[in-house]
Amino acid sequence: MIRVVVVDDHPVFRLGMVALLDSLDGIEVVAQAASAQEAHEAVGESVDVVLMDLHLGDDSGVEVTRDLVRRLPLLRVLVITMREDDESVVASVRAGASGYLLKGASPDEVERGVRAVANGEMILGPKVAARAMATLTAGRTAVRLPFPELSDREREVLDLVARGFDNTQISRRLVLSPKTVRNHVSNVLTKLALPDRAAAIIRARDEGLGRD
């Protein structure tokens, strides 16, 4: 029996997904959640798969995924979202998601996705798989890594700051909460001993960030 938790802040979609999964042999929905807090409360060691939306009100499904997988390394997360952009796919995979489907997926595709990730496989929808793999591969082939004292996420935020994005735009692009973005910007300024955002932009561009 595959024990599943459905996390989505849209009740109609969530209830429909619960009904679908409960109708399938060998799959049992043990809980559902509409927020990050509810997800953390609902997901424990007995859960095999979490179906995760990326937008949970003010919370980010990517961050919830990262926290859950860190706490429960054997847990499998299958993202189901409306977003098919490269940034959302890559952010989800880097956070530890084992699969990524669009909400337009058919019932058969959802069933295959749940069973596949429960079996330890990686599942990406056909529209996003090739682009996601290309982006991940490109990220690994950088010749020189600027600001090695920064984490990958902090460097990613700094790059977007250098491109002129504000915190709200960065949060949408990286599928993070605005509070998390503010924290990353603050950490960058502290680690690089910079007084403000303007100085960070200048320093980042000097190191090659903020360019297309």
C-alpha positions as CSV (number, residue, x, y, z in Angstrom):
1,M,0.0,0.0,0.0
2,I,1.4,3.4,-1.0
3,R,0.5,5.9,1.6
4,V,0.0,9.4,0.2
5,V,-0.5,13.0,1.5
6,V,-2.0,15.6,-0.9
7,V,-0.8,19.2,-0.3
8,D,-2.6,21.9,-2.3
9,D,-4.3,25.1,-1.2
10,H,-7.1,24.9,-3.7
11,P,-9.8,22.8,-2.1
12,V,-11.6,21.7,-5.3
13,F,-8.4,20.4,-6.9
14,R,-7.2,18.8,-3.6
15,L,-10.5,17.0,-3.0
16,G,-10.6,15.8,-6.6
17,M,-7.1,14.5,-6.4
18,V,-7.9,12.7,-3.1
19,A,-10.9,11.1,-4.7
20,L,-8.9,10.0,-7.7
21,L,-6.1,8.4,-5.6
22,D,-8.5,6.7,-3.2
23,S,-10.1,5.0,-6.1
24,L,-6.9,3.3,-7.2
25,D,-5.8,-0.1,-6.0
26,G,-2.8,-0.1,-3.6
27,I,-2.9,3.6,-3.0
28,E,-4.3,5.2,0.2
29,V,-4.6,8.9,0.9
30,V,-3.8,9.2,4.7
31,A,-4.0,13.0,5.0
32,Q,-4.4,16.3,3.1
33,A,-3.0,19.7,3.7
34,A,-3.6,23.3,2.5
35,S,-0.6,25.0,3.9
36,A,3.1,24.5,4.8
37,Q,2.3,24.1,8.5
38,E,-0.4,21.5,7.8
39,A,1.9,19.7,5.5
40,H,4.6,19.4,8.2
41,E,2.0,18.2,10.7
42,A,0.6,15.6,8.3
43,V,3.7,14.1,6.9
44,G,5.5,11.6,9.1
45,E,7.7,8.5,8.6
46,S,4.7,6.3,7.6
47,V,4.0,8.4,4.5
48,D,5.5,7.2,1.2
49,V,4.6,9.9,-1.3
50,V,3.5,13.6,-1.0
51,L,1.7,15.3,-3.9
52,M,2.9,18.9,-3.7
53,D,1.6,22.1,-5.2
54,L,4.2,24.8,-5.6
55,H,2.1,27.7,-4.3
56,L,0.6,27.3,-0.9
57,G,-0.7,30.8,-0.2
58,D,2.2,32.8,1.2
59,D,4.3,29.6,1.4
60,S,6.5,27.9,-1.2
61,G,6.0,24.3,-2.1
62,V,9.7,24.1,-3.0
63,E,10.7,25.1,0.5
64,V,8.3,22.7,2.1
65,T,9.6,19.9,-0.2
66,R,13.2,20.7,0.8
67,D,12.3,20.6,4.5
68,L,10.3,17.4,4.3
69,V,13.0,15.6,2.3
70,R,15.7,16.7,4.8
71,R,13.6,15.4,7.7
72,L,12.5,12.2,6.0
73,P,15.1,11.1,3.4
74,L,13.1,8.1,2.3
75,L,10.0,10.3,1.4
76,R,9.2,10.9,-2.2
77,V,7.6,14.1,-3.4
78,L,5.7,14.4,-6.7
79,V,5.1,18.1,-7.6
80,I,1.8,18.8,-9.4
81,T,1.5,22.4,-10.5
82,M,0.3,24.8,-13.2
83,R,3.9,26.0,-13.8
84,E,6.1,24.5,-16.5
85,D,8.9,27.1,-16.6
86,D,12.5,26.0,-16.2
87,E,13.1,27.7,-13.0
88,S,10.2,26.0,-11.2
89,V,11.2,22.6,-12.5
90,V,14.9,22.9,-11.6
91,A,14.1,24.5,-8.1
92,S,11.8,21.5,-7.4
93,V,14.3,18.9,-8.4
94,R,17.1,20.6,-6.5
95,A,14.9,20.7,-3.4
96,G,14.5,16.9,-3.6
97,A,11.3,16.3,-5.6
98,S,11.3,13.0,-7.4
99,G,8.7,14.0,-10.0
100,Y,7.1,17.0,-11.7
101,L,3.7,16.9,-13.4
102,L,1.4,19.6,-14.7
103,K,-2.1,19.9,-13.3
104,G,-3.4,19.1,-16.8
105,A,-2.0,15.6,-16.5
106,S,-4.5,12.8,-17.1
107,P,-5.6,10.4,-14.3
108,D,-3.4,7.7,-15.8
109,E,-0.4,10.0,-15.8
110,V,-1.0,10.9,-12.2
111,E,-1.3,7.2,-11.2
112,R,1.9,6.3,-13.1
113,G,3.7,9.2,-11.5
114,V,2.7,8.2,-7.9
115,R,3.7,4.6,-8.5
116,A,6.9,5.5,-10.2
117,V,8.2,7.9,-7.5
118,A,7.1,5.5,-4.8
119,N,9.3,2.9,-6.5
120,G,12.3,5.3,-6.4
121,E,12.1,6.5,-10.0
122,M,12.3,10.1,-11.3
123,I,9.4,11.4,-13.3
124,L,9.2,14.6,-15.3
125,G,6.4,15.6,-17.6
126,P,7.4,15.3,-21.3
127,K,7.0,19.1,-21.9
128,V,9.6,20.0,-19.3
129,A,12.0,17.0,-19.1
130,A,14.4,18.0,-21.8
131,R,14.7,21.7,-20.8
132,A,15.1,20.8,-17.1
133,M,17.9,18.4,-17.8
134,A,19.7,20.9,-20.1
135,T,19.4,23.6,-17.4
136,L,20.8,21.3,-14.7
137,T,23.6,20.1,-16.9
138,A,24.5,23.7,-17.8
139,G,24.6,24.6,-14.1
140,R,27.2,21.9,-13.5
141,T,29.6,22.9,-16.3
142,A,30.6,26.4,-15.1
143,V,34.3,26.8,-15.4
144,R,34.7,29.3,-12.5
145,L,32.5,29.6,-9.5
146,P,32.3,33.2,-8.2
147,F,31.9,33.9,-4.5
148,P,32.6,30.3,-3.2
149,E,31.7,31.5,0.3
150,L,28.0,31.7,-0.8
151,S,25.6,28.8,-1.0
152,D,24.2,27.9,-4.4
153,R,20.9,29.5,-3.5
154,E,22.6,32.7,-2.3
155,R,24.6,32.9,-5.5
156,E,21.4,32.4,-7.5
157,V,19.7,35.2,-5.6
158,L,22.7,37.5,-6.1
159,D,22.7,36.8,-9.8
160,L,19.1,37.9,-10.0
161,V,19.8,41.0,-7.9
162,A,22.6,41.9,-10.3
163,R,20.1,41.6,-13.2
164,G,17.9,44.2,-11.6
165,F,15.2,42.0,-10.1
166,D,13.5,43.1,-6.9
167,N,12.7,40.7,-4.1
168,T,9.1,40.1,-5.3
169,Q,10.3,39.2,-8.8
170,I,13.0,36.9,-7.4
171,S,10.6,35.1,-5.1
172,R,8.3,34.4,-8.1
173,R,11.2,33.3,-10.4
174,L,12.7,30.9,-7.8
175,V,9.4,29.9,-6.3
176,L,10.5,31.1,-2.8
177,S,8.6,33.1,-0.2
178,P,9.5,36.9,-0.1
179,K,10.8,36.4,3.5
180,T,13.2,33.7,2.3
181,V,14.5,36.0,-0.4
182,R,15.0,38.8,2.0
183,N,17.0,36.5,4.3
184,H,19.2,35.3,1.4
185,V,19.9,38.9,0.3
186,S,20.8,39.8,3.9
187,N,23.1,36.7,4.1
188,V,24.8,37.7,0.9
189,L,25.5,41.3,2.2
190,T,26.9,39.9,5.4
191,K,29.1,37.3,3.9
192,L,30.5,39.6,1.3
193,A,30.8,42.5,3.7
194,L,28.8,44.8,1.5
195,P,26.8,47.8,2.9
196,D,23.8,47.7,0.6
197,R,22.1,46.2,-2.4
198,A,23.7,48.7,-4.8
199,A,27.1,47.6,-3.7
200,A,26.1,44.0,-4.2
201,I,25.0,44.7,-7.8
202,I,28.4,46.3,-8.6
203,R,30.4,43.5,-7.0
204,A,28.3,40.8,-8.6
205,R,28.7,42.3,-12.1
206,D,32.4,42.7,-11.6
207,E,32.5,38.9,-11.0
208,G,30.4,38.1,-14.1
209,L,27.0,37.7,-12.5
210,G,23.9,39.4,-13.8
211,R,24.6,38.7,-17.4
212,D,22.4,36.7,-19.9
